[in-house]
Each structure stands twice: as C-alpha cells, then as structure tokens.
mmCIF file of C-alpha atoms in Angstrom:
data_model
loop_
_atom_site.group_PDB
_atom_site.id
_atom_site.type_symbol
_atom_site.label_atom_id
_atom_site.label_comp_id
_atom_site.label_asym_id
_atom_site.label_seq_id
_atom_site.Cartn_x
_atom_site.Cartn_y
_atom_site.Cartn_z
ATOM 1 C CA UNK A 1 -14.778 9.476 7.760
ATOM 2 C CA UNK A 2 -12.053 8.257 5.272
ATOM 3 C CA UNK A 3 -10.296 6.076 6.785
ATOM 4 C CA UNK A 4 -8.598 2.718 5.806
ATOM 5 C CA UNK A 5 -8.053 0.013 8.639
ATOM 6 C CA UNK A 6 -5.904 -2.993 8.913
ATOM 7 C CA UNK A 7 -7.059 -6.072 10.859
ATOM 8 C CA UNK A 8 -5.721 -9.991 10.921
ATOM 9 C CA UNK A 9 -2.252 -9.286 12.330
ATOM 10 C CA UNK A 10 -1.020 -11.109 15.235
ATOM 11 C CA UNK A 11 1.431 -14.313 16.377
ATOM 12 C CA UNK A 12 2.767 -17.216 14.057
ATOM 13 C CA UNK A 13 4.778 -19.819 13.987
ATOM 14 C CA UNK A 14 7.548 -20.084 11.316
ATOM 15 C CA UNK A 15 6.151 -21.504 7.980
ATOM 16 C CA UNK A 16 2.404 -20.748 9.308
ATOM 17 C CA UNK A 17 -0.060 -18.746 7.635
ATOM 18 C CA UNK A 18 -2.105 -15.198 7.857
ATOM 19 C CA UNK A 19 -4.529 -13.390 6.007
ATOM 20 C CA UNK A 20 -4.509 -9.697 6.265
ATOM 21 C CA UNK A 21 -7.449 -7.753 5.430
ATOM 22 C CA UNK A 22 -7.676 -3.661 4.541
ATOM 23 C CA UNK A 23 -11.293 -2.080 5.345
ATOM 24 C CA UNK A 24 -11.840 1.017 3.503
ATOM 25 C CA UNK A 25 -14.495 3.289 4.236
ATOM 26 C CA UNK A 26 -15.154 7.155 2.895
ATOM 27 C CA UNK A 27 -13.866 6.626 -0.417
ATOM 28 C CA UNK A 28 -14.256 4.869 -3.532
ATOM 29 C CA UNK A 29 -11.773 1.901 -3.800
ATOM 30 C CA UNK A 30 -11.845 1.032 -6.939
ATOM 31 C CA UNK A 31 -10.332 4.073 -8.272
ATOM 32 C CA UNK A 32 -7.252 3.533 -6.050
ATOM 33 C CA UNK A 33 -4.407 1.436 -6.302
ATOM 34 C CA UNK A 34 -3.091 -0.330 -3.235
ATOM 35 C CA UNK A 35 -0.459 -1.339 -1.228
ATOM 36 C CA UNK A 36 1.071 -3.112 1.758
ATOM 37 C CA UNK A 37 4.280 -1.157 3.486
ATOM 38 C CA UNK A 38 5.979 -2.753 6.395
ATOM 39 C CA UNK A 39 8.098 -1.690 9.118
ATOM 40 C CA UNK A 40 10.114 -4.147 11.210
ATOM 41 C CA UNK A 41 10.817 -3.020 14.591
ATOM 42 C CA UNK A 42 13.090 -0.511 15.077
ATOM 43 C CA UNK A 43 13.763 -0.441 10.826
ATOM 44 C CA UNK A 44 12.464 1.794 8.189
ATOM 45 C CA UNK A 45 9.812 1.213 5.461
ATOM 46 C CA UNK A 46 9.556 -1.461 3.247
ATOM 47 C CA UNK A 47 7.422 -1.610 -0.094
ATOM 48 C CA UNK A 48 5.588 -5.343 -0.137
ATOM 49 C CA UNK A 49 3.318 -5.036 -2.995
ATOM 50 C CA UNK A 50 0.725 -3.086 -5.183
ATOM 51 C CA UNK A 51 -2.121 -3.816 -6.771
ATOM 52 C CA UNK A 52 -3.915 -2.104 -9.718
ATOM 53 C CA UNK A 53 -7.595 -0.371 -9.705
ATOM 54 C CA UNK A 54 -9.257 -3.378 -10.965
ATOM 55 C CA UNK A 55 -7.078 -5.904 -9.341
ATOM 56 C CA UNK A 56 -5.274 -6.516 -12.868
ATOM 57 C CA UNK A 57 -1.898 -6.039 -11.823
ATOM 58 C CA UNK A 58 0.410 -6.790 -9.118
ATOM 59 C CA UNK A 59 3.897 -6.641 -8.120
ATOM 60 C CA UNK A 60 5.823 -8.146 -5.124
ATOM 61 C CA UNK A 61 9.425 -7.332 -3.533
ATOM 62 C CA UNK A 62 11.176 -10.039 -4.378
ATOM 63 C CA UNK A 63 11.421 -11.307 -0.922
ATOM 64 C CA UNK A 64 7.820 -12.346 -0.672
ATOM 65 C CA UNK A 65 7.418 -13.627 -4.141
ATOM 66 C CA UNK A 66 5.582 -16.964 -4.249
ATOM 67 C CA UNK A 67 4.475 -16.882 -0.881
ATOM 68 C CA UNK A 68 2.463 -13.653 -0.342
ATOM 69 C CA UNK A 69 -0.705 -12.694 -2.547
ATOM 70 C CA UNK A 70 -2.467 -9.245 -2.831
ATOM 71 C CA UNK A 71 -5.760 -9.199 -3.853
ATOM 72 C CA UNK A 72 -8.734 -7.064 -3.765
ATOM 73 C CA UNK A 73 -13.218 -6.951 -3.251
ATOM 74 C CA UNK A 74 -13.861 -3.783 -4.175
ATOM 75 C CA UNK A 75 -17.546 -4.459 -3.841
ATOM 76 C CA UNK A 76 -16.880 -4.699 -0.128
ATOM 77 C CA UNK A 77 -14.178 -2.173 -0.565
ATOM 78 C CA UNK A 78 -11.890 -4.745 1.563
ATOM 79 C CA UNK A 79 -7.943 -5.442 0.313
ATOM 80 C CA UNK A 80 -6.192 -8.800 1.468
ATOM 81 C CA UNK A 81 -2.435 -9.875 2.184
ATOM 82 C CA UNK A 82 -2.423 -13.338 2.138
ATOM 83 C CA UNK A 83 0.776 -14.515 3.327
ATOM 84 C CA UNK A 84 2.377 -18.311 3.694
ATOM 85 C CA UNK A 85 5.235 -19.549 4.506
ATOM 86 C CA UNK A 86 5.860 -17.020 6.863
ATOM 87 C CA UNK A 87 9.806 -16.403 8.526
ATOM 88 C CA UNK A 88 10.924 -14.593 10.833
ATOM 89 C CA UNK A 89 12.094 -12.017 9.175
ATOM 90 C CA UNK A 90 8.015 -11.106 8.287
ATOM 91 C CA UNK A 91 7.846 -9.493 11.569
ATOM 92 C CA UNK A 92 6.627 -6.115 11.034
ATOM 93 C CA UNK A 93 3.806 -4.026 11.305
ATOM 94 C CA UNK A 94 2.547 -3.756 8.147
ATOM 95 C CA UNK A 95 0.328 -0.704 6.935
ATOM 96 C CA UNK A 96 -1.811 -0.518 3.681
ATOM 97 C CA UNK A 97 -2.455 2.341 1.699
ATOM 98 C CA UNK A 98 -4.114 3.671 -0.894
ATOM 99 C CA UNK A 99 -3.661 6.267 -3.757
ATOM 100 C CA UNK A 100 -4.549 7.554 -7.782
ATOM 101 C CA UNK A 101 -1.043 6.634 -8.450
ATOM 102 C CA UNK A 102 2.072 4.982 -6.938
ATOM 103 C CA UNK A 103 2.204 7.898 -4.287
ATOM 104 C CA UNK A 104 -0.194 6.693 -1.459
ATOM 105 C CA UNK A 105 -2.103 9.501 0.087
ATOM 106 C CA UNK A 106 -4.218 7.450 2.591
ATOM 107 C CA UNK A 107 -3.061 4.927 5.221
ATOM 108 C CA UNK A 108 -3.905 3.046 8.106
ATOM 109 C CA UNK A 109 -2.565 2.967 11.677
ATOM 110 C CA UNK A 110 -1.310 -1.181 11.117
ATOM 111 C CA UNK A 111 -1.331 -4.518 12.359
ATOM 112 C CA UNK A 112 1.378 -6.555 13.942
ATOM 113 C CA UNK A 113 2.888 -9.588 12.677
ATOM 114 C CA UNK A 114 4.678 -11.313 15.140
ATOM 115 C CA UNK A 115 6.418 -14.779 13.225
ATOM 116 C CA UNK A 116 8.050 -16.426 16.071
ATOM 117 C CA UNK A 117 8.039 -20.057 17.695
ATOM 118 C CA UNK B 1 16.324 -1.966 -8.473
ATOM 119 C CA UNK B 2 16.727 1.428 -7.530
ATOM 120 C CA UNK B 3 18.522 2.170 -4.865
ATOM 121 C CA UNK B 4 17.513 5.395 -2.235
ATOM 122 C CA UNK B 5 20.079 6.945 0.003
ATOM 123 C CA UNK B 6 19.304 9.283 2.390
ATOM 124 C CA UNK B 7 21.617 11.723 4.225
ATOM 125 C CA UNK B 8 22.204 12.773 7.356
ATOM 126 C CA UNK B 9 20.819 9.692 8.773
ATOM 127 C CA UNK B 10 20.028 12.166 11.844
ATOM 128 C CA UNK B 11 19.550 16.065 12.119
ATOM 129 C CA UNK B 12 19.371 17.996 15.020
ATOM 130 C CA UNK B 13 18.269 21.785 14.471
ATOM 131 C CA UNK B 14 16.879 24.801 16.537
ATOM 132 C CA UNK B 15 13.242 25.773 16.508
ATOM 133 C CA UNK B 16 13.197 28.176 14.018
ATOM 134 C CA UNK B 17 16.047 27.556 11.824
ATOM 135 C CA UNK B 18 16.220 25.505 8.167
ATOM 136 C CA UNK B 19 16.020 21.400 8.071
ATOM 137 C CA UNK B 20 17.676 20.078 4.995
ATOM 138 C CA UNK B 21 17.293 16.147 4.228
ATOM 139 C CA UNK B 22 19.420 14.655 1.084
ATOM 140 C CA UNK B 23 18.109 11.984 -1.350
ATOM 141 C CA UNK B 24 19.755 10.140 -3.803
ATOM 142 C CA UNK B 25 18.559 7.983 -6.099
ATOM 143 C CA UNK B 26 20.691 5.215 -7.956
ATOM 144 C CA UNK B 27 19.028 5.739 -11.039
ATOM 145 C CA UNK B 28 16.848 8.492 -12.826
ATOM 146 C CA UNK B 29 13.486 8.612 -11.450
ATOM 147 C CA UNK B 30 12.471 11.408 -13.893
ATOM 148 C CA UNK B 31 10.612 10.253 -16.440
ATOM 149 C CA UNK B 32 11.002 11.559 -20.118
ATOM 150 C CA UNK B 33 7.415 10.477 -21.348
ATOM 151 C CA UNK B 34 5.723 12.834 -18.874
ATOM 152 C CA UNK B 35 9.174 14.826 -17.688
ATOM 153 C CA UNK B 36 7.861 13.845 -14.110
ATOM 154 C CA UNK B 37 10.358 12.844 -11.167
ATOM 155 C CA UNK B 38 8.779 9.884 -9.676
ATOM 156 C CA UNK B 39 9.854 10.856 -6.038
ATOM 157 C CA UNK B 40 8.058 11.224 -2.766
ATOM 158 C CA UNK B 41 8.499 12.331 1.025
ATOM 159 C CA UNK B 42 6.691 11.162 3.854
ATOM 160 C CA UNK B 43 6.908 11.887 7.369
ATOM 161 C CA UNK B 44 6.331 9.840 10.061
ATOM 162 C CA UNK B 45 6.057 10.037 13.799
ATOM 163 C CA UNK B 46 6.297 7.144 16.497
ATOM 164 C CA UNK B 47 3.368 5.298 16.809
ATOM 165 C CA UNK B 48 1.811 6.703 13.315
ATOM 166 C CA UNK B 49 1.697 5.248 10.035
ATOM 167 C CA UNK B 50 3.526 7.277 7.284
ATOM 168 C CA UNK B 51 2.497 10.910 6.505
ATOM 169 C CA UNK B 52 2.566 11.581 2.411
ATOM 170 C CA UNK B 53 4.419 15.299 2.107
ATOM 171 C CA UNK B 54 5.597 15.532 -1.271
ATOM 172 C CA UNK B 55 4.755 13.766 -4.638
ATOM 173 C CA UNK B 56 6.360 14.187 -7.725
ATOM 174 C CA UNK B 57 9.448 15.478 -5.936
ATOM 175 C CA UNK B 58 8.070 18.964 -5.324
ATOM 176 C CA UNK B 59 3.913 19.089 -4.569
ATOM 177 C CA UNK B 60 3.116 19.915 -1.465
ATOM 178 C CA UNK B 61 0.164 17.617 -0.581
ATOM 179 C CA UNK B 62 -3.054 19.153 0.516
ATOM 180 C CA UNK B 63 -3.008 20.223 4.330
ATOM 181 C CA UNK B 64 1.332 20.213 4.252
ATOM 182 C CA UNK B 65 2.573 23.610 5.882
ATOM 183 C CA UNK B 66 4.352 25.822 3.217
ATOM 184 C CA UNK B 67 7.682 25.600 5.084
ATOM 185 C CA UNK B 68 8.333 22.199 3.797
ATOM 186 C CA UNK B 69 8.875 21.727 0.442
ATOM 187 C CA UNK B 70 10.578 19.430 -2.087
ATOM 188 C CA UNK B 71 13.452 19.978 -5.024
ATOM 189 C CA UNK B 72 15.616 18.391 -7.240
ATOM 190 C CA UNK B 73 15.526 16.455 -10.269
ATOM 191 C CA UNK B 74 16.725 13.323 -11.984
ATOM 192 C CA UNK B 75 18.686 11.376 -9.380
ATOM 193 C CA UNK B 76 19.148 13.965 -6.376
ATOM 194 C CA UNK B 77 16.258 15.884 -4.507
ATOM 195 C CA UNK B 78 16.181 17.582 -1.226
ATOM 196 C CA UNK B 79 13.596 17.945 1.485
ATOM 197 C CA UNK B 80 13.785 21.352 3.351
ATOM 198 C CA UNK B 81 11.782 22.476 6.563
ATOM 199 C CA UNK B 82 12.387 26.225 6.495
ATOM 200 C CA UNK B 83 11.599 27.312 9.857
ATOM 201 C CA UNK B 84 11.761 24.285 12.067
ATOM 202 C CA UNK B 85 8.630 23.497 13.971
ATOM 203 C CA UNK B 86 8.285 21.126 17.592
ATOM 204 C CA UNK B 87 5.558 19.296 15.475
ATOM 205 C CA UNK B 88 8.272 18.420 12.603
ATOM 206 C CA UNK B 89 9.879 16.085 14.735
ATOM 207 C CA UNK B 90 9.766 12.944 13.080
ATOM 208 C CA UNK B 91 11.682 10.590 10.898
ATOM 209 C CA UNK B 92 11.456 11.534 6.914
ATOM 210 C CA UNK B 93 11.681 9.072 4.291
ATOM 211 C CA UNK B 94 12.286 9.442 0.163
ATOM 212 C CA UNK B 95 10.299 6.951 -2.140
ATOM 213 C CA UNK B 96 10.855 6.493 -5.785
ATOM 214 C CA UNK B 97 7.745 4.735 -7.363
ATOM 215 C CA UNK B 98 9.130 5.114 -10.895
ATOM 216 C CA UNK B 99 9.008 1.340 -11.062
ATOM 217 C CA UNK B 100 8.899 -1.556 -9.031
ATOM 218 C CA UNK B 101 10.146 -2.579 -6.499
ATOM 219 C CA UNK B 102 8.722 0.863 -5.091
ATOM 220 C CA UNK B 103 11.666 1.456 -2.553
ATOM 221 C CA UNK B 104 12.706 3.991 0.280
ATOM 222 C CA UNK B 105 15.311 5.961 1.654
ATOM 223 C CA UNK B 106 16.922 4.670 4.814
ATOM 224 C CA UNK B 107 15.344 7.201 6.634
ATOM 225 C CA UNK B 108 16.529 10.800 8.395
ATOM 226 C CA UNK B 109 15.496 11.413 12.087
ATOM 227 C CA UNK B 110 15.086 15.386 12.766
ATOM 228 C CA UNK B 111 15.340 16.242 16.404
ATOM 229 C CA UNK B 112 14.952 19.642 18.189
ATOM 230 C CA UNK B 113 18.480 21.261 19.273
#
C-alpha cells in the first residue's frame, strides 16, 4: 500500500525539543520531494518546509528558520522534522507529503504537537 | 512572499447546483519559462489530511470527479464544483508553489443548503 505515515508528535514544554519522523512505504522516495504542512487547531494550512530528491535543497517559512531542520534517509525511505526551540505557537498537527514537484500528491493522516507548559 | 486570498470564506449551495471558489494571488504564479501557472487546489475534510485536486491550476488529478475543475491564469483562478455532491463537503484551499515560501489560501468552507 502507498502510504506515508507520521510518528514522534506529542506534548512539550516551551523551548523543548522533538523529532518528527515520515515512514514511507509503496513508493520510491527518492524521486520525491518532501514536505511538512501544518494546521493549528481550528486554522488553515501552513507550508513549513521542502526538501529536494536527494536532500540537496531546503527551504523553511521564515518562522521556523534556525530552529527547525528537514532532512531525509532515503535508504530507509524515512523523512525527519527536527524541531528546537519549540513555542507555542508550534502547536499543530503537522502532515508530510510527498510529490515529483512542489504539488504534493501523497500525504499522511498527522501527528500532534502539543507545545504547552 | 506571495500572498493567496480566497473568497467566499464560506459557501453554502444545493445538491445539485454549481460551487464556485475565488483565488487570488498577489503576484503572477504563471511562469514564462514553461508558461505554467504554479497553482493548486486541495480539499480537505475534518479529520483528513489534505486531498490534492488540481495542479497547475487546471489538471484534474487522477481519481478527481470531472465536475470539479480548475481555471484561470496569472494571478486569479477559480475552483468550480458543477453539480454539487454530499461528498464535496469540505473546506478547499489554493496553493501557489511558484516559489518559496509555498503558501495557501485562507481557506473556503462549502456546506450543503
């Protein structure tokens, strides 16, 4: 089954750390580029970042840059989120996806970040 | 950045009659190298991660009923569910991933009349 799933979500304290992974099974992942999307409760969608086939380029919103980092195995077809510093305006779910260009065909169903004391 | 408004923010229509969602961009997401708009529609439903719809402003992605389809060029596009389905009930977004920061549309929730 293609399928991508998100796992490492869950509750934080302001300024604490999480690493998010992306499982991909199904398809090939290092023809796709990535993403993370997140949706704060109750809000619409928000791009977080992308990350190229081969892991050579990324790009951030400009609200995470310098404390979140994408990066990629494709060998065990797993993409990460690894975020620091986190505030509490990070709570979302956040979903990755994955697609041949910038328009993502393929996504997961989530995980929760809760950043709260 | 660019900058995607939506409009209505909500719609309520009949089963059976046409759904018509408004996006416009701040900038020019068509792209004169490849005279592609860089626009896309998803769908999603409560609960469910986003649906892709519509790339490059007006493909239909595989599996997408033929009464939704995408239009426009250059800085406005339009999203238009012909004949108005229970299933379609959701909340559509527009994306421009011309460059980045990819960003969305606020969002336009369809309901049933």
């Amino acid at each position: 089954e293609v399928q991508l799933v998100e796992s490492g979500g869950g509750l934080v304290q302001p300024g604490g750390s999480l690493r998010l992974s992306c499982a991909a099974s199904g398809i090939t992942l290092s023809r796709d580029w990535m993403t993370w999307v997140r949706q704060a409760p109750g809000k619409g969608l928000e791009w977080v970042a992308n990350i190229k086939e081969d892991g050579s380029g990324k790009s951030y919103v400009d609200s995470v840059k310098g404390r979140f980092t994408i990066s990629r195995d494709n060998a065990k077809k797993t993409v990460f989120l690894q975020m620091n510093s986190l505030r509490v305006e990070d709570t979302a779910v956040y979903y990755c996806g994955s697609g041949s260009g910038w328009h993502f065909d393929l996504w997961g169903r989530g995980t929760l970040v809760t950043v709260s004391s | 950045d660019f900058v995607m408004t939506q409009s209505p923010d909500s719609l309520t229509v009949s089963l059976g009659e046409r759904a018509t969602i408004n996006c416009k961009s701040s900038q020019s997401v068509l792209s004169t190298s490849d005279n592609r708009n860089y626009l896309a529609w998803f769908q999603q439903k409560p609960g469910q991660p986003p649906k892709l719809l519509i790339f490059w402003a007006s493909t239909r992605e595989p599996g997408v009923p033929d009464r939704i389809s995408g239009s426009g060029s250059g800085t406005d596009f339009t999203l238009t569910i012909s004949s108005l389905q229970a299933e379609d009930v959701a909340v559509y977004y527009c994306q421009q991933y011309y460059g980045a920061p990819i960003t969305f549309g606020g969002g336009t929730k369809v309901e049933i009349k």
